Amino acid sequence: MKFNRILLSATLIVVALVVQVTVLARLQLPGAVPDLVLLTVVALALVHGPVTGSLVGFSAGLLADLAPPADHAAGRYALVLCVVGYLVGLVRPENGRFTSAFGPMAAVVAAAVGSTLLYAGVGALVGDTAARHVGLGSLLFTAVVYDLLLAPFTVPLVMALARRAENDPVADATGAGGSDVSSGWLSSGTGLRIGTQRGGLRVKAARTRATRAGRIKGVKRL
């Protein structure tokens, strides 16, 4: 892994874990807890592929296992996120572009369902029956709903940052008018198109001034 990729991935995972532990886990929502760490792993896996996805997933899961107030065996969530990161990375397109939001959102749904089932399955093997008391169906439903609501605000941003950090040609092409879904999510409703529009207006204004100056010089010569 490149140094930029390691540094950015570590920073994003730490930030996601801090927000999840200090904010999301204290909302006391019914059912599951919105999993910002999972969404970060999914976004990085969609950009970098299965190998990086599995490594990032394992590291993120291990941090989540050790972060208070963890009440489960260390390594349990690391295994879950390692598998999820690898499988999500397999659906990354060869050219690195998603032409619609369906692919990333489907990956989020699959990751939410798969991580919940795998976490409950590993817990059953080690004697943790918490999922039975809460209700596995309720956990699955709320996990999918919460992650889908949170995904548009996190997944495209993490994908864009990951590409910019490595000077990814996809990111450059997207900035030049490409059709990658991360740029579409970011630009819709976030105001990021305003900078592009202002830049275009400045270029047009400069061209207009140059044209006028050329006309004035031509008149003077006559």
PDB file of C-alpha atoms in Angstrom:
ATOM      1  CA  MET A   1       0.000   0.000   0.000  1.00  0.00           C
ATOM      2  CA  LYS A   2       1.196   3.491  -0.790  1.00  0.00           C
ATOM      3  CA  PHE A   3       2.019   5.852   2.039  1.00  0.00           C
ATOM      4  CA  ASN A   4      -0.710   8.315   1.017  1.00  0.00           C
ATOM      5  CA  ARG A   5      -3.250   5.501   0.956  1.00  0.00           C
ATOM      6  CA  ILE A   6      -2.199   4.232   4.389  1.00  0.00           C
ATOM      7  CA  LEU A   7      -2.210   7.706   5.931  1.00  0.00           C
ATOM      8  CA  LEU A   8      -5.586   8.697   4.511  1.00  0.00           C
ATOM      9  CA  SER A   9      -7.202   5.345   5.320  1.00  0.00           C
ATOM     10  CA  ALA A  10      -5.942   5.459   8.905  1.00  0.00           C
ATOM     11  CA  THR A  11      -7.169   9.035   9.351  1.00  0.00           C
ATOM     12  CA  LEU A  12     -10.606   8.296   7.921  1.00  0.00           C
ATOM     13  CA  ILE A  13     -11.015   5.162  10.024  1.00  0.00           C
ATOM     14  CA  VAL A  14      -9.997   6.923  13.240  1.00  0.00           C
ATOM     15  CA  VAL A  15     -12.344   9.846  12.544  1.00  0.00           C
ATOM     16  CA  ALA A  16     -15.204   7.478  11.695  1.00  0.00           C
ATOM     17  CA  LEU A  17     -14.618   5.434  14.849  1.00  0.00           C
ATOM     18  CA  VAL A  18     -14.493   8.512  17.084  1.00  0.00           C
ATOM     19  CA  VAL A  19     -17.729   9.881  15.600  1.00  0.00           C
ATOM     20  CA  GLN A  20     -19.423   6.503  15.904  1.00  0.00           C
ATOM     21  CA  VAL A  21     -18.406   5.947  19.527  1.00  0.00           C
ATOM     22  CA  THR A  22     -18.979   9.481  20.790  1.00  0.00           C
ATOM     23  CA  VAL A  23     -22.043  10.481  18.745  1.00  0.00           C
ATOM     24  CA  LEU A  24     -23.850   7.712  16.891  1.00  0.00           C
ATOM     25  CA  ALA A  25     -23.640   5.125  19.669  1.00  0.00           C
ATOM     26  CA  ARG A  26     -25.196   7.589  22.126  1.00  0.00           C
ATOM     27  CA  LEU A  27     -28.262   8.392  20.049  1.00  0.00           C
ATOM     28  CA  GLN A  28     -30.022   5.366  21.565  1.00  0.00           C
ATOM     29  CA  LEU A  29     -31.800   4.539  18.327  1.00  0.00           C
ATOM     30  CA  PRO A  30     -33.930   1.381  18.234  1.00  0.00           C
ATOM     31  CA  GLY A  31     -32.214  -1.702  16.894  1.00  0.00           C
ATOM     32  CA  ALA A  32     -28.752  -1.392  15.400  1.00  0.00           C
ATOM     33  CA  VAL A  33     -26.295   1.502  15.601  1.00  0.00           C
ATOM     34  CA  PRO A  34     -25.453   3.452  12.403  1.00  0.00           C
ATOM     35  CA  ASP A  35     -22.112   1.985  11.357  1.00  0.00           C
ATOM     36  CA  LEU A  36     -19.908   4.787  10.070  1.00  0.00           C
ATOM     37  CA  VAL A  37     -16.809   2.569  10.248  1.00  0.00           C
ATOM     38  CA  LEU A  38     -18.467   0.015   7.968  1.00  0.00           C
ATOM     39  CA  LEU A  39     -19.388   2.706   5.434  1.00  0.00           C
ATOM     40  CA  THR A  40     -15.816   4.006   5.426  1.00  0.00           C
ATOM     41  CA  VAL A  41     -14.467   0.509   4.775  1.00  0.00           C
ATOM     42  CA  VAL A  42     -16.998   0.009   1.973  1.00  0.00           C
ATOM     43  CA  ALA A  43     -16.034   3.294   0.310  1.00  0.00           C
ATOM     44  CA  LEU A  44     -12.300   2.559   0.482  1.00  0.00           C
ATOM     45  CA  ALA A  45     -12.843  -0.980  -0.839  1.00  0.00           C
ATOM     46  CA  LEU A  46     -14.858   0.372  -3.779  1.00  0.00           C
ATOM     47  CA  VAL A  47     -11.935   2.619  -4.714  1.00  0.00           C
ATOM     48  CA  HIS A  48      -8.906   0.414  -3.960  1.00  0.00           C
ATOM     49  CA  GLY A  49     -10.171  -3.133  -4.496  1.00  0.00           C
ATOM     50  CA  PRO A  50     -10.312  -6.338  -2.430  1.00  0.00           C
ATOM     51  CA  VAL A  51      -6.760  -6.496  -1.040  1.00  0.00           C
ATOM     52  CA  THR A  52      -6.770  -2.991   0.384  1.00  0.00           C
ATOM     53  CA  GLY A  53     -10.397  -3.444   1.395  1.00  0.00           C
ATOM     54  CA  SER A  54      -9.587  -6.509   3.467  1.00  0.00           C
ATOM     55  CA  LEU A  55      -6.551  -4.887   5.118  1.00  0.00           C
ATOM     56  CA  VAL A  56      -8.435  -1.692   5.906  1.00  0.00           C
ATOM     57  CA  GLY A  57     -11.411  -3.700   7.127  1.00  0.00           C
ATOM     58  CA  PHE A  58      -9.296  -5.804   9.450  1.00  0.00           C
ATOM     59  CA  SER A  59      -7.511  -2.751  10.882  1.00  0.00           C
ATOM     60  CA  ALA A  60     -10.758  -0.823  11.330  1.00  0.00           C
ATOM     61  CA  GLY A  61     -12.484  -3.792  12.945  1.00  0.00           C
ATOM     62  CA  LEU A  62      -9.603  -4.372  15.328  1.00  0.00           C
ATOM     63  CA  LEU A  63      -9.705  -0.736  16.432  1.00  0.00           C
ATOM     64  CA  ALA A  64     -13.455  -1.041  16.960  1.00  0.00           C
ATOM     65  CA  ASP A  65     -12.903  -4.222  18.998  1.00  0.00           C
ATOM     66  CA  LEU A  66     -10.455  -2.446  21.288  1.00  0.00           C
ATOM     67  CA  ALA A  67     -12.251   0.901  21.547  1.00  0.00           C
ATOM     68  CA  PRO A  68     -14.391   1.371  24.652  1.00  0.00           C
ATOM     69  CA  PRO A  69     -17.100   0.488  25.454  1.00  0.00           C
ATOM     70  CA  ALA A  70     -16.483  -2.740  23.479  1.00  0.00           C
ATOM     71  CA  ASP A  71     -18.212  -5.684  25.147  1.00  0.00           C
ATOM     72  CA  HIS A  72     -17.217  -8.519  22.819  1.00  0.00           C
ATOM     73  CA  ALA A  73     -14.167 -10.638  22.110  1.00  0.00           C
ATOM     74  CA  ALA A  74     -11.293  -8.821  20.405  1.00  0.00           C
ATOM     75  CA  GLY A  75     -10.955  -9.797  16.775  1.00  0.00           C
ATOM     76  CA  ARG A  76     -14.638 -10.520  16.226  1.00  0.00           C
ATOM     77  CA  TYR A  77     -15.463  -7.328  14.329  1.00  0.00           C
ATOM     78  CA  ALA A  78     -12.019  -7.378  12.706  1.00  0.00           C
ATOM     79  CA  LEU A  79     -12.913 -10.677  11.057  1.00  0.00           C
ATOM     80  CA  VAL A  80     -16.289  -9.329   9.948  1.00  0.00           C
ATOM     81  CA  LEU A  81     -14.921  -6.151   8.361  1.00  0.00           C
ATOM     82  CA  CYS A  82     -12.006  -8.016   6.780  1.00  0.00           C
ATOM     83  CA  VAL A  83     -14.439 -10.305   4.936  1.00  0.00           C
ATOM     84  CA  VAL A  84     -16.765  -7.426   4.052  1.00  0.00           C
ATOM     85  CA  GLY A  85     -13.913  -5.260   2.743  1.00  0.00           C
ATOM     86  CA  TYR A  86     -12.632  -8.073   0.550  1.00  0.00           C
ATOM     87  CA  LEU A  87     -16.043  -8.958  -0.908  1.00  0.00           C
ATOM     88  CA  VAL A  88     -17.003  -5.331  -1.544  1.00  0.00           C
ATOM     89  CA  GLY A  89     -13.668  -4.723  -3.253  1.00  0.00           C
ATOM     90  CA  LEU A  90     -14.491  -7.498  -5.734  1.00  0.00           C
ATOM     91  CA  VAL A  91     -17.361  -5.453  -7.208  1.00  0.00           C
ATOM     92  CA  ARG A  92     -15.096  -2.511  -8.034  1.00  0.00           C
ATOM     93  CA  PRO A  93     -15.363  -1.788 -11.791  1.00  0.00           C
ATOM     94  CA  GLU A  94     -12.231  -2.312 -13.873  1.00  0.00           C
ATOM     95  CA  ASN A  95     -12.136   1.349 -14.888  1.00  0.00           C
ATOM     96  CA  GLY A  96     -12.872   2.452 -11.324  1.00  0.00           C
ATOM     97  CA  ARG A  97     -16.018   4.372 -12.282  1.00  0.00           C
ATOM     98  CA  PHE A  98     -19.599   3.961 -11.132  1.00  0.00           C
ATOM     99  CA  THR A  99     -22.004   5.486 -13.623  1.00  0.00           C
ATOM    100  CA  SER A 100     -24.923   5.441 -11.170  1.00  0.00           C
ATOM    101  CA  ALA A 101     -25.520   5.342  -7.443  1.00  0.00           C
ATOM    102  CA  PHE A 102     -27.069   1.873  -7.666  1.00  0.00           C
ATOM    103  CA  GLY A 103     -23.748   0.028  -7.420  1.00  0.00           C
ATOM    104  CA  PRO A 104     -22.426   1.747  -4.265  1.00  0.00           C
ATOM    105  CA  MET A 105     -25.843   1.719  -2.597  1.00  0.00           C
ATOM    106  CA  ALA A 106     -26.269  -1.987  -3.358  1.00  0.00           C
ATOM    107  CA  ALA A 107     -22.821  -2.557  -1.854  1.00  0.00           C
ATOM    108  CA  VAL A 108     -23.898  -0.654   1.273  1.00  0.00           C
ATOM    109  CA  VAL A 109     -27.042  -2.784   1.641  1.00  0.00           C
ATOM    110  CA  ALA A 110     -25.109  -6.017   1.107  1.00  0.00           C
ATOM    111  CA  ALA A 111     -22.414  -4.911   3.565  1.00  0.00           C
ATOM    112  CA  ALA A 112     -24.981  -3.956   6.211  1.00  0.00           C
ATOM    113  CA  VAL A 113     -26.809  -7.281   5.891  1.00  0.00           C
ATOM    114  CA  GLY A 114     -23.648  -9.368   5.577  1.00  0.00           C
ATOM    115  CA  SER A 115     -21.840  -7.738   8.485  1.00  0.00           C
ATOM    116  CA  THR A 116     -24.867  -8.130  10.771  1.00  0.00           C
ATOM    117  CA  LEU A 117     -25.338 -11.796   9.876  1.00  0.00           C
ATOM    118  CA  LEU A 118     -21.632 -12.579  10.105  1.00  0.00           C
ATOM    119  CA  TYR A 119     -21.274 -10.748  13.414  1.00  0.00           C
ATOM    120  CA  ALA A 120     -24.247 -12.632  14.843  1.00  0.00           C
ATOM    121  CA  GLY A 121     -22.921 -15.926  13.470  1.00  0.00           C
ATOM    122  CA  VAL A 122     -19.482 -15.437  14.993  1.00  0.00           C
ATOM    123  CA  GLY A 123     -21.162 -14.413  18.249  1.00  0.00           C
ATOM    124  CA  ALA A 124     -23.205 -17.609  18.265  1.00  0.00           C
ATOM    125  CA  LEU A 125     -20.008 -19.622  17.912  1.00  0.00           C
ATOM    126  CA  VAL A 126     -18.437 -17.948  20.951  1.00  0.00           C
ATOM    127  CA  GLY A 127     -21.605 -18.063  23.040  1.00  0.00           C
ATOM    128  CA  ASP A 128     -22.839 -14.479  22.579  1.00  0.00           C
ATOM    129  CA  THR A 129     -26.648 -14.583  22.326  1.00  0.00           C
ATOM    130  CA  ALA A 130     -27.296 -10.819  22.368  1.00  0.00           C
ATOM    131  CA  ALA A 131     -28.666 -10.900  18.822  1.00  0.00           C
ATOM    132  CA  ARG A 132     -31.345 -13.388  19.877  1.00  0.00           C
ATOM    133  CA  HIS A 133     -32.608 -11.122  22.636  1.00  0.00           C
ATOM    134  CA  VAL A 134     -32.757  -8.035  20.416  1.00  0.00           C
ATOM    135  CA  GLY A 135     -34.116  -9.892  17.394  1.00  0.00           C
ATOM    136  CA  LEU A 136     -32.046 -10.593  14.292  1.00  0.00           C
ATOM    137  CA  GLY A 137     -34.773  -9.360  11.965  1.00  0.00           C
ATOM    138  CA  SER A 138     -34.960  -6.010  13.754  1.00  0.00           C
ATOM    139  CA  LEU A 139     -31.176  -5.677  13.669  1.00  0.00           C
ATOM    140  CA  LEU A 140     -31.046  -6.368   9.931  1.00  0.00           C
ATOM    141  CA  PHE A 141     -33.809  -3.919   9.104  1.00  0.00           C
ATOM    142  CA  THR A 142     -32.507  -1.061  11.221  1.00  0.00           C
ATOM    143  CA  ALA A 143     -28.903  -1.629  10.110  1.00  0.00           C
ATOM    144  CA  VAL A 144     -29.896  -1.346   6.444  1.00  0.00           C
ATOM    145  CA  VAL A 145     -32.085   1.722   7.031  1.00  0.00           C
ATOM    146  CA  TYR A 146     -29.536   3.608   9.139  1.00  0.00           C
ATOM    147  CA  ASP A 147     -26.623   2.834   6.809  1.00  0.00           C
ATOM    148  CA  LEU A 148     -28.624   3.788   3.711  1.00  0.00           C
ATOM    149  CA  LEU A 149     -29.554   7.116   5.285  1.00  0.00           C
ATOM    150  CA  LEU A 150     -25.941   7.797   6.257  1.00  0.00           C
ATOM    151  CA  ALA A 151     -24.320   6.511   3.037  1.00  0.00           C
ATOM    152  CA  PRO A 152     -24.998   9.518   0.727  1.00  0.00           C
ATOM    153  CA  PHE A 153     -23.173  11.794   3.168  1.00  0.00           C
ATOM    154  CA  THR A 154     -20.135   9.560   3.733  1.00  0.00           C
ATOM    155  CA  VAL A 155     -19.461   7.064   0.921  1.00  0.00           C
ATOM    156  CA  PRO A 156     -19.047   9.558  -1.977  1.00  0.00           C
ATOM    157  CA  LEU A 157     -16.916  11.868   0.172  1.00  0.00           C
ATOM    158  CA  VAL A 158     -14.568   9.069   1.247  1.00  0.00           C
ATOM    159  CA  MET A 159     -14.337   7.791  -2.349  1.00  0.00           C
ATOM    160  CA  ALA A 160     -13.468  11.253  -3.644  1.00  0.00           C
ATOM    161  CA  LEU A 161     -10.819  11.803  -0.958  1.00  0.00           C
ATOM    162  CA  ALA A 162      -9.262   8.400  -1.619  1.00  0.00           C
ATOM    163  CA  ARG A 163      -8.942   9.139  -5.320  1.00  0.00           C
ATOM    164  CA  ARG A 164      -7.588  12.641  -4.853  1.00  0.00           C
ATOM    165  CA  ALA A 165      -4.957  11.392  -2.406  1.00  0.00           C
ATOM    166  CA  GLU A 166      -3.475   9.104  -5.054  1.00  0.00           C
ATOM    167  CA  ASN A 167      -3.944  11.408  -8.052  1.00  0.00           C
ATOM    168  CA  ASP A 168      -6.281   8.803  -9.507  1.00  0.00           C
ATOM    169  CA  PRO A 169      -6.975   9.355 -13.240  1.00  0.00           C
ATOM    170  CA  VAL A 170     -10.638   8.683 -12.497  1.00  0.00           C
ATOM    171  CA  ALA A 171     -10.690  11.615 -10.114  1.00  0.00           C
ATOM    172  CA  ASP A 172      -8.976  13.828 -12.699  1.00  0.00           C
ATOM    173  CA  ALA A 173     -11.418  12.766 -15.382  1.00  0.00           C
ATOM    174  CA  THR A 174     -14.302  13.361 -13.015  1.00  0.00           C
ATOM    175  CA  GLY A 175     -13.059  16.836 -12.249  1.00  0.00           C
ATOM    176  CA  ALA A 176     -12.867  17.523 -15.972  1.00  0.00           C
ATOM    177  CA  GLY A 177     -16.489  16.525 -16.477  1.00  0.00           C
ATOM    178  CA  GLY A 178     -16.519  12.757 -15.981  1.00  0.00           C
ATOM    179  CA  SER A 179     -19.552  10.751 -14.949  1.00  0.00           C
ATOM    180  CA  ASP A 180     -18.377   9.016 -11.803  1.00  0.00           C
ATOM    181  CA  VAL A 181     -21.121   8.662  -9.215  1.00  0.00           C
ATOM    182  CA  SER A 182     -19.047  10.087  -6.352  1.00  0.00           C
ATOM    183  CA  SER A 183     -18.866  13.470  -8.081  1.00  0.00           C
ATOM    184  CA  GLY A 184     -22.595  13.374  -8.734  1.00  0.00           C
ATOM    185  CA  TRP A 185     -23.429  12.713  -5.080  1.00  0.00           C
ATOM    186  CA  LEU A 186     -21.009  15.341  -3.849  1.00  0.00           C
ATOM    187  CA  SER A 187     -22.111  18.040  -6.245  1.00  0.00           C
ATOM    188  CA  SER A 188     -25.843  17.528  -5.706  1.00  0.00           C
ATOM    189  CA  GLY A 189     -27.005  19.529  -2.723  1.00  0.00           C
ATOM    190  CA  THR A 190     -23.546  20.314  -1.360  1.00  0.00           C
ATOM    191  CA  GLY A 191     -22.791  23.455  -3.338  1.00  0.00           C
ATOM    192  CA  LEU A 192     -19.568  22.085  -4.830  1.00  0.00           C
ATOM    193  CA  ARG A 193     -20.714  23.012  -8.322  1.00  0.00           C
ATOM    194  CA  ILE A 194     -20.659  26.666  -7.374  1.00  0.00           C
ATOM    195  CA  GLY A 195     -16.877  26.802  -7.542  1.00  0.00           C
ATOM    196  CA  THR A 196     -16.897  25.277 -11.014  1.00  0.00           C
ATOM    197  CA  GLN A 197     -19.563  27.672 -12.190  1.00  0.00           C
ATOM    198  CA  ARG A 198     -17.638  30.662 -10.852  1.00  0.00           C
ATOM    199  CA  GLY A 199     -14.510  29.439 -12.574  1.00  0.00           C
ATOM    200  CA  GLY A 200     -16.413  29.141 -15.839  1.00  0.00           C
ATOM    201  CA  LEU A 201     -17.825  32.641 -15.447  1.00  0.00           C
ATOM    202  CA  ARG A 202     -14.345  34.041 -14.831  1.00  0.00           C
ATOM    203  CA  VAL A 203     -13.004  32.369 -17.951  1.00  0.00           C
ATOM    204  CA  LYS A 204     -15.908  33.710 -20.000  1.00  0.00           C
ATOM    205  CA  ALA A 205     -15.391  37.208 -18.594  1.00  0.00           C
ATOM    206  CA  ALA A 206     -11.676  37.088 -19.444  1.00  0.00           C
ATOM    207  CA  ARG A 207     -12.433  35.971 -22.979  1.00  0.00           C
ATOM    208  CA  THR A 208     -14.994  38.751 -23.371  1.00  0.00           C
ATOM    209  CA  ARG A 209     -12.484  41.379 -22.203  1.00  0.00           C
ATOM    210  CA  ALA A 210      -9.848  40.038 -24.585  1.00  0.00           C
ATOM    211  CA  THR A 211     -12.304  40.138 -27.483  1.00  0.00           C
ATOM    212  CA  ARG A 212     -13.296  43.703 -26.679  1.00  0.00           C
ATOM    213  CA  ALA A 213      -9.655  44.770 -26.412  1.00  0.00           C
ATOM    214  CA  GLY A 214      -8.944  43.232 -29.805  1.00  0.00           C
ATOM    215  CA  ARG A 215     -11.844  45.084 -31.361  1.00  0.00           C
ATOM    216  CA  ILE A 216     -10.741  48.414 -29.864  1.00  0.00           C
ATOM    217  CA  LYS A 217      -7.216  47.949 -31.188  1.00  0.00           C
ATOM    218  CA  GLY A 218      -8.587  47.153 -34.614  1.00  0.00           C
ATOM    219  CA  VAL A 219     -10.680  50.312 -34.622  1.00  0.00           C
ATOM    220  CA  LYS A 220      -7.701  52.458 -33.591  1.00  0.00           C
ATOM    221  CA  ARG A 221      -5.572  51.050 -36.372  1.00  0.00           C
ATOM    222  CA  LEU A 222      -8.231  51.955 -38.902  1.00  0.00           C
TER     223      LEU A 222
END
